[in-house]
mmCIF file of C-alpha atoms in Angstrom:
data_model
loop_
_atom_site.group_PDB
_atom_site.id
_atom_site.type_symbol
_atom_site.label_atom_id
_atom_site.label_comp_id
_atom_site.label_asym_id
_atom_site.label_seq_id
_atom_site.Cartn_x
_atom_site.Cartn_y
_atom_site.Cartn_z
ATOM 1 C CA MET A 1 0.000 0.000 0.000
ATOM 2 C CA THR A 2 1.450 3.386 -0.962
ATOM 3 C CA LYS A 3 1.376 6.531 1.159
ATOM 4 C CA LYS A 4 -1.237 7.987 -1.152
ATOM 5 C CA GLU A 5 -3.599 5.107 -0.533
ATOM 6 C CA LYS A 6 -5.931 4.983 2.423
ATOM 7 C CA ARG A 7 -4.555 4.490 5.910
ATOM 8 C CA LYS A 8 -6.612 2.085 8.023
ATOM 9 C CA GLY A 9 -6.865 3.027 11.698
ATOM 10 C CA LYS A 10 -7.789 0.681 14.494
ATOM 11 C CA GLY A 11 -11.377 1.829 14.156
ATOM 12 C CA GLY A 12 -11.409 0.661 10.544
ATOM 13 C CA GLU A 13 -11.929 4.151 9.129
ATOM 14 C CA GLY A 14 -10.058 4.940 5.913
ATOM 15 C CA VAL A 15 -8.191 8.258 5.812
ATOM 16 C CA SER A 16 -7.080 9.453 2.392
ATOM 17 C CA PHE A 17 -3.689 11.073 1.896
ATOM 18 C CA GLU A 18 -5.061 14.002 -0.092
ATOM 19 C CA GLN A 19 -7.150 15.523 2.718
ATOM 20 C CA ALA A 20 -6.458 16.444 6.304
ATOM 21 C CA HIS A 21 -9.082 14.985 8.635
ATOM 22 C CA LEU A 22 -10.342 16.470 11.866
ATOM 23 C CA HIS A 23 -12.748 14.542 14.071
ATOM 24 C CA PHE A 24 -14.969 16.266 16.631
ATOM 25 C CA THR A 25 -14.266 13.881 19.456
ATOM 26 C CA SER A 26 -12.095 13.580 22.561
ATOM 27 C CA ALA A 27 -8.334 13.337 22.148
ATOM 28 C CA LEU A 28 -8.599 10.142 24.168
ATOM 29 C CA ASN A 29 -10.019 8.541 21.003
ATOM 30 C CA ILE A 30 -7.014 9.347 18.792
ATOM 31 C CA GLU A 31 -5.707 5.779 18.949
ATOM 32 C CA SER A 32 -8.896 4.494 17.313
ATOM 33 C CA LEU A 33 -8.421 6.861 14.360
ATOM 34 C CA VAL A 34 -4.761 6.263 13.553
ATOM 35 C CA GLY A 35 -2.887 3.072 12.707
ATOM 36 C CA ALA A 36 -0.158 1.765 15.019
ATOM 37 C CA GLU A 37 3.393 2.896 14.162
ATOM 38 C CA SER A 38 2.131 5.130 11.342
ATOM 39 C CA VAL A 39 2.810 8.638 12.681
ATOM 40 C CA GLN A 40 5.948 10.582 11.748
ATOM 41 C CA LEU A 41 5.128 13.719 13.768
ATOM 42 C CA LEU A 42 2.977 13.873 16.905
ATOM 43 C CA VAL A 43 2.561 17.385 18.316
ATOM 44 C CA GLY A 44 1.680 17.964 21.954
ATOM 45 C CA HIS A 45 0.568 21.231 23.531
ATOM 46 C CA SER A 46 -1.743 22.524 26.248
ATOM 47 C CA PRO A 47 -5.338 22.236 25.096
ATOM 48 C CA TRP A 48 -7.934 24.910 25.796
ATOM 49 C CA LEU A 49 -10.723 22.943 27.444
ATOM 50 C CA GLY A 50 -13.069 25.858 28.018
ATOM 51 C CA LYS A 51 -12.594 25.701 31.789
ATOM 52 C CA GLU A 52 -9.910 25.885 34.421
ATOM 53 C CA VAL A 53 -8.167 22.535 34.739
ATOM 54 C CA GLY A 54 -5.690 21.682 37.491
ATOM 55 C CA TRP A 55 -2.163 20.696 36.547
ATOM 56 C CA GLU A 56 -2.464 17.126 37.847
ATOM 57 C CA GLU A 57 -5.657 16.607 35.842
ATOM 58 C CA MET A 58 -3.885 17.977 32.790
ATOM 59 C CA VAL A 59 -0.931 15.625 33.344
ATOM 60 C CA GLN A 60 -3.259 12.627 33.440
ATOM 61 C CA LEU A 61 -4.711 13.720 30.105
ATOM 62 C CA TYR A 62 -1.215 14.238 28.672
ATOM 63 C CA GLU A 63 -0.096 10.787 29.761
ATOM 64 C CA ALA A 64 -3.145 9.067 28.295
ATOM 65 C CA VAL A 65 -2.800 10.822 24.932
ATOM 66 C CA TYR A 66 0.924 11.409 24.448
ATOM 67 C CA ILE A 67 2.393 8.428 26.293
ATOM 68 C CA GLU A 68 -0.118 5.572 26.386
ATOM 69 C CA SER A 69 -1.402 6.278 22.863
ATOM 70 C CA GLY A 70 1.501 8.272 21.434
ATOM 71 C CA LEU A 71 4.186 5.640 21.877
ATOM 72 C CA SER A 72 2.096 3.054 20.040
ATOM 73 C CA LEU A 73 1.277 5.429 17.168
ATOM 74 C CA LEU A 74 4.744 6.808 16.390
ATOM 75 C CA LYS A 75 6.920 5.202 13.747
ATOM 76 C CA LYS A 76 10.418 4.156 14.822
ATOM 77 C CA SER A 77 11.703 7.156 12.888
ATOM 78 C CA GLY A 78 8.996 9.444 14.286
ATOM 79 C CA TYR A 79 9.177 12.500 16.539
ATOM 80 C CA PHE A 80 7.056 13.849 19.365
ATOM 81 C CA VAL A 81 7.276 17.639 19.708
ATOM 82 C CA LEU A 82 6.033 19.073 23.014
ATOM 83 C CA ILE A 83 5.114 22.774 22.979
ATOM 84 C CA GLN A 84 4.645 23.689 26.615
ATOM 85 C CA THR A 85 4.374 27.061 28.351
ATOM 86 C CA ASP A 86 5.451 27.622 31.934
ATOM 87 C CA THR A 87 2.983 29.716 33.941
ATOM 88 C CA TYR A 88 2.681 31.780 37.095
ATOM 89 C CA GLU A 89 0.570 30.136 39.757
ATOM 90 C CA ASP A 90 0.191 31.293 43.374
ATOM 91 C CA GLY A 91 2.986 33.821 43.013
ATOM 92 C CA ARG A 92 5.529 31.343 41.609
ATOM 93 C CA VAL A 93 6.522 29.866 38.279
ATOM 94 C CA LEU A 94 5.168 26.404 37.604
ATOM 95 C CA PRO A 95 7.795 24.767 35.313
ATOM 96 C CA LYS A 96 5.328 22.713 33.287
ATOM 97 C CA ASN A 97 7.806 21.867 30.529
ATOM 98 C CA ALA A 98 10.347 20.433 32.972
ATOM 99 C CA LEU A 99 7.713 18.514 34.927
ATOM 100 C CA MET A 100 6.272 16.978 31.778
ATOM 101 C CA THR A 101 9.719 16.205 30.364
ATOM 102 C CA VAL A 102 10.593 14.185 33.479
ATOM 103 C CA ARG A 103 7.455 12.081 33.007
ATOM 104 C CA LEU A 104 8.114 11.558 29.306
ATOM 105 C CA LEU A 105 11.698 10.443 29.937
ATOM 106 C CA ALA A 106 10.558 8.035 32.646
ATOM 107 C CA LYS A 107 7.913 6.432 30.440
ATOM 108 C CA GLY A 108 9.525 5.718 27.114
ATOM 109 C CA TYR A 109 10.795 8.864 25.377
ATOM 110 C CA GLU A 110 14.277 10.302 24.782
ATOM 111 C CA LEU A 111 14.944 14.057 24.540
ATOM 112 C CA LEU A 112 16.804 15.156 21.380
ATOM 113 C CA ASP A 113 16.558 18.934 21.235
ATOM 114 C CA MET A 114 15.015 22.050 22.793
ATOM 115 C CA LYS A 115 14.122 25.479 21.413
ATOM 116 C CA VAL A 116 12.607 28.661 22.809
ATOM 117 C CA TRP A 117 9.559 30.042 21.021
ATOM 118 C CA LYS A 118 9.349 33.794 21.684
ATOM 119 C CA ARG A 119 5.706 34.592 21.133
ATOM 120 C CA GLN A 120 4.990 37.510 23.504
ATOM 121 C CA SER A 121 2.529 37.324 26.362
ATOM 122 C CA SER A 122 -1.242 37.128 26.077
ATOM 123 C CA ASN A 123 -4.311 36.871 28.269
ATOM 124 C CA PHE A 124 -3.838 33.107 28.459
ATOM 125 C CA PHE A 125 -0.048 32.745 28.586
ATOM 126 C CA GLN A 126 1.518 34.941 31.252
ATOM 127 C CA LEU A 127 5.117 34.298 30.264
ATOM 128 C CA PRO A 128 6.492 35.603 26.938
ATOM 129 C CA TYR A 129 8.076 32.328 25.876
ATOM 130 C CA THR A 130 7.247 28.692 25.231
ATOM 131 C CA LEU A 131 9.672 25.776 25.268
ATOM 132 C CA VAL A 132 9.644 23.439 22.271
ATOM 133 C CA SER A 133 11.067 20.007 23.123
ATOM 134 C CA VAL A 134 11.824 17.309 20.552
ATOM 135 C CA PHE A 135 11.520 13.667 21.636
ATOM 136 C CA ARG A 136 11.763 10.270 20.000
ATOM 137 C CA PRO A 137 10.515 6.905 21.288
ATOM 138 C CA ARG A 138 13.257 5.231 23.325
ATOM 139 C CA GLY A 139 15.489 3.312 20.940
ATOM 140 C CA GLY A 140 13.914 5.000 17.930
ATOM 141 C CA GLU A 141 15.684 5.888 14.714
ATOM 142 C CA GLY A 142 15.282 9.661 15.042
ATOM 143 C CA SER A 143 18.451 11.514 16.055
ATOM 144 C CA ARG A 144 19.941 15.000 16.357
ATOM 145 C CA ALA A 145 21.997 14.267 13.256
ATOM 146 C CA LYS A 146 18.797 13.876 11.240
ATOM 147 C CA LEU A 147 17.348 17.215 12.383
ATOM 148 C CA PRO A 148 17.623 20.241 10.067
ATOM 149 C CA SER A 149 21.040 21.935 10.056
ATOM 150 C CA LYS A 150 20.066 25.287 8.551
ATOM 151 C CA PRO A 151 17.795 28.258 9.383
ATOM 152 C CA PRO A 152 15.192 28.755 10.573
ATOM 153 C CA TYR A 153 15.333 25.504 12.582
ATOM 154 C CA ILE A 154 18.854 25.892 13.972
ATOM 155 C CA ALA A 155 18.109 29.223 15.661
ATOM 156 C CA GLY A 156 17.985 28.800 19.429
ATOM 157 C CA VAL A 157 15.064 31.230 19.668
ATOM 158 C CA TRP A 158 12.105 31.146 17.270
ATOM 159 C CA ASP A 159 10.497 34.584 17.115
ATOM 160 C CA TYR A 160 6.907 34.019 15.954
ATOM 161 C CA PRO A 161 4.490 36.387 17.754
ATOM 162 C CA ILE A 162 0.876 35.378 18.278
ATOM 163 C CA LYS A 163 -2.095 37.716 17.962
ATOM 164 C CA GLN A 164 -3.183 39.349 21.188
ATOM 165 C CA GLY A 165 -6.630 38.741 22.663
ATOM 166 C CA GLY A 166 -8.922 35.728 22.405
ATOM 167 C CA ILE A 167 -7.740 32.135 22.441
ATOM 168 C CA PRO A 168 -4.335 32.103 20.722
ATOM 169 C CA ALA A 169 -3.633 29.913 17.712
ATOM 170 C CA PHE A 170 -0.276 28.740 16.409
ATOM 171 C CA PRO A 171 1.126 31.069 13.732
ATOM 172 C CA PHE A 172 1.260 29.406 10.324
ATOM 173 C CA THR A 173 4.979 30.213 10.201
ATOM 174 C CA LEU A 174 5.541 27.999 13.244
ATOM 175 C CA CYS A 175 3.309 25.231 11.860
ATOM 176 C CA LYS A 176 5.218 25.271 8.568
ATOM 177 C CA LEU A 177 8.564 25.075 10.392
ATOM 178 C CA LEU A 178 7.461 22.047 12.437
ATOM 179 C CA VAL A 179 6.044 20.166 9.472
ATOM 180 C CA GLU A 180 9.043 20.791 7.220
ATOM 181 C CA SER A 181 11.587 20.059 9.977
ATOM 182 C CA PHE A 182 10.284 16.671 11.087
ATOM 183 C CA THR A 183 8.462 15.175 8.104
ATOM 184 C CA GLU A 184 8.696 14.548 4.379
ATOM 185 C CA GLU A 185 5.976 14.514 1.745
ATOM 186 C CA GLY A 186 3.585 11.641 2.337
ATOM 187 C CA ASP A 187 4.208 11.447 6.098
ATOM 188 C CA LEU A 188 1.434 11.517 8.687
ATOM 189 C CA VAL A 189 1.108 14.416 11.159
ATOM 190 C CA VAL A 190 -1.170 14.035 14.200
ATOM 191 C CA ASP A 191 -2.479 16.769 16.514
ATOM 192 C CA PRO A 192 -4.819 15.373 19.209
ATOM 193 C CA PHE A 193 -5.777 18.860 20.478
ATOM 194 C CA ALA A 194 -6.144 20.447 17.081
ATOM 195 C CA GLY A 195 -7.917 23.678 18.004
ATOM 196 C CA ARG A 196 -8.348 25.704 14.820
ATOM 197 C CA ALA A 197 -6.424 23.044 12.865
ATOM 198 C CA ARG A 198 -3.663 25.340 11.640
ATOM 199 C CA LEU A 199 -1.077 22.581 12.028
ATOM 200 C CA LEU A 200 -3.206 20.088 10.091
ATOM 201 C CA GLY A 201 -3.951 22.643 7.386
ATOM 202 C CA SER A 202 -0.250 23.400 7.010
ATOM 203 C CA ALA A 203 0.555 19.703 6.808
ATOM 204 C CA ASN A 204 -2.056 19.236 4.114
ATOM 205 C CA LYS A 205 -0.784 22.165 2.056
ATOM 206 C CA LEU A 206 2.792 20.837 2.299
ATOM 207 C CA GLY A 207 1.860 17.397 0.960
ATOM 208 C CA ARG A 208 1.536 15.529 4.251
ATOM 209 C CA ALA A 209 -1.503 13.773 5.688
ATOM 210 C CA GLY A 210 -2.984 15.238 8.850
ATOM 211 C CA ILE A 211 -5.297 13.747 11.449
ATOM 212 C CA GLY A 212 -6.553 15.487 14.573
ATOM 213 C CA THR A 213 -9.282 15.620 17.177
ATOM 214 C CA GLU A 214 -11.064 18.595 18.738
ATOM 215 C CA ILE A 215 -14.021 18.783 21.129
ATOM 216 C CA ASP A 216 -15.036 22.403 20.496
ATOM 217 C CA GLU A 217 -17.467 22.368 17.562
ATOM 218 C CA SER A 218 -17.807 26.157 17.719
ATOM 219 C CA LEU A 219 -14.450 26.249 15.904
ATOM 220 C CA ARG A 220 -15.874 24.429 12.882
ATOM 221 C CA GLU A 221 -15.861 27.460 10.563
ATOM 222 C CA ASP A 222 -12.233 28.335 11.372
ATOM 223 C CA ILE A 223 -11.230 24.683 11.073
ATOM 224 C CA GLU A 224 -12.773 24.273 7.627
ATOM 225 C CA LYS A 225 -11.064 27.465 6.451
ATOM 226 C CA ASN A 226 -7.667 26.433 7.794
ATOM 227 C CA LEU A 227 -7.850 22.916 6.384
ATOM 228 C CA ARG A 228 -8.701 24.194 2.918
ATOM 229 C CA TYR A 229 -6.876 27.488 2.684
ATOM 230 C CA PRO A 230 -3.899 27.672 5.066
ATOM 231 C CA ILE A 231 -2.047 30.956 4.646
ATOM 232 C CA SER A 232 1.583 31.842 5.197
ATOM 233 C CA ALA A 233 1.119 34.472 7.913
#
């Protein structure tokens, strides 16, 4: 079966290469939509759940999606990229990236690289930076030597501001950088907390397949626009 033919997930649903697919369902169902060891790039980031969620509750969700499901979905050559913002809580900094990294390393991942995404502060993110960590499954074929060796990837700080106000979305420039850095044409990109689907739309435009889940159906109009007409800004 070629990469342009249908991929069969565990749920038996065919997903064509030519179109990015977003399913309005919980991220906990991602394993039923994607075939085992088929994912080249899995992207993890804090979801907006429409309510305040405690850190321990968020960690449980992370582990279920990115560890229990993620490790079974990633190809041996695949990468997991964690985009995690540290926050102020109770007058102190909660180092969410470091706390999550410790869990990932203890449960089957290896850390290959780290970047700083300078994206300015917003109503939701109180600190002006986000850490971008690159992992592979333990014993996987991904390596630092296989990562891009030229700009913009090699910069230690990625300066991609986000729009102020409202729920922030990843800039298309960042989405394009992630897709081009960790995948090739025909590869599968998965975003379990897809939001407005900018990452999936970018993957689709760049000749990759994209699959994601999102529970907020009020984003449908933005999602359809981004899947069909991703822009470069």
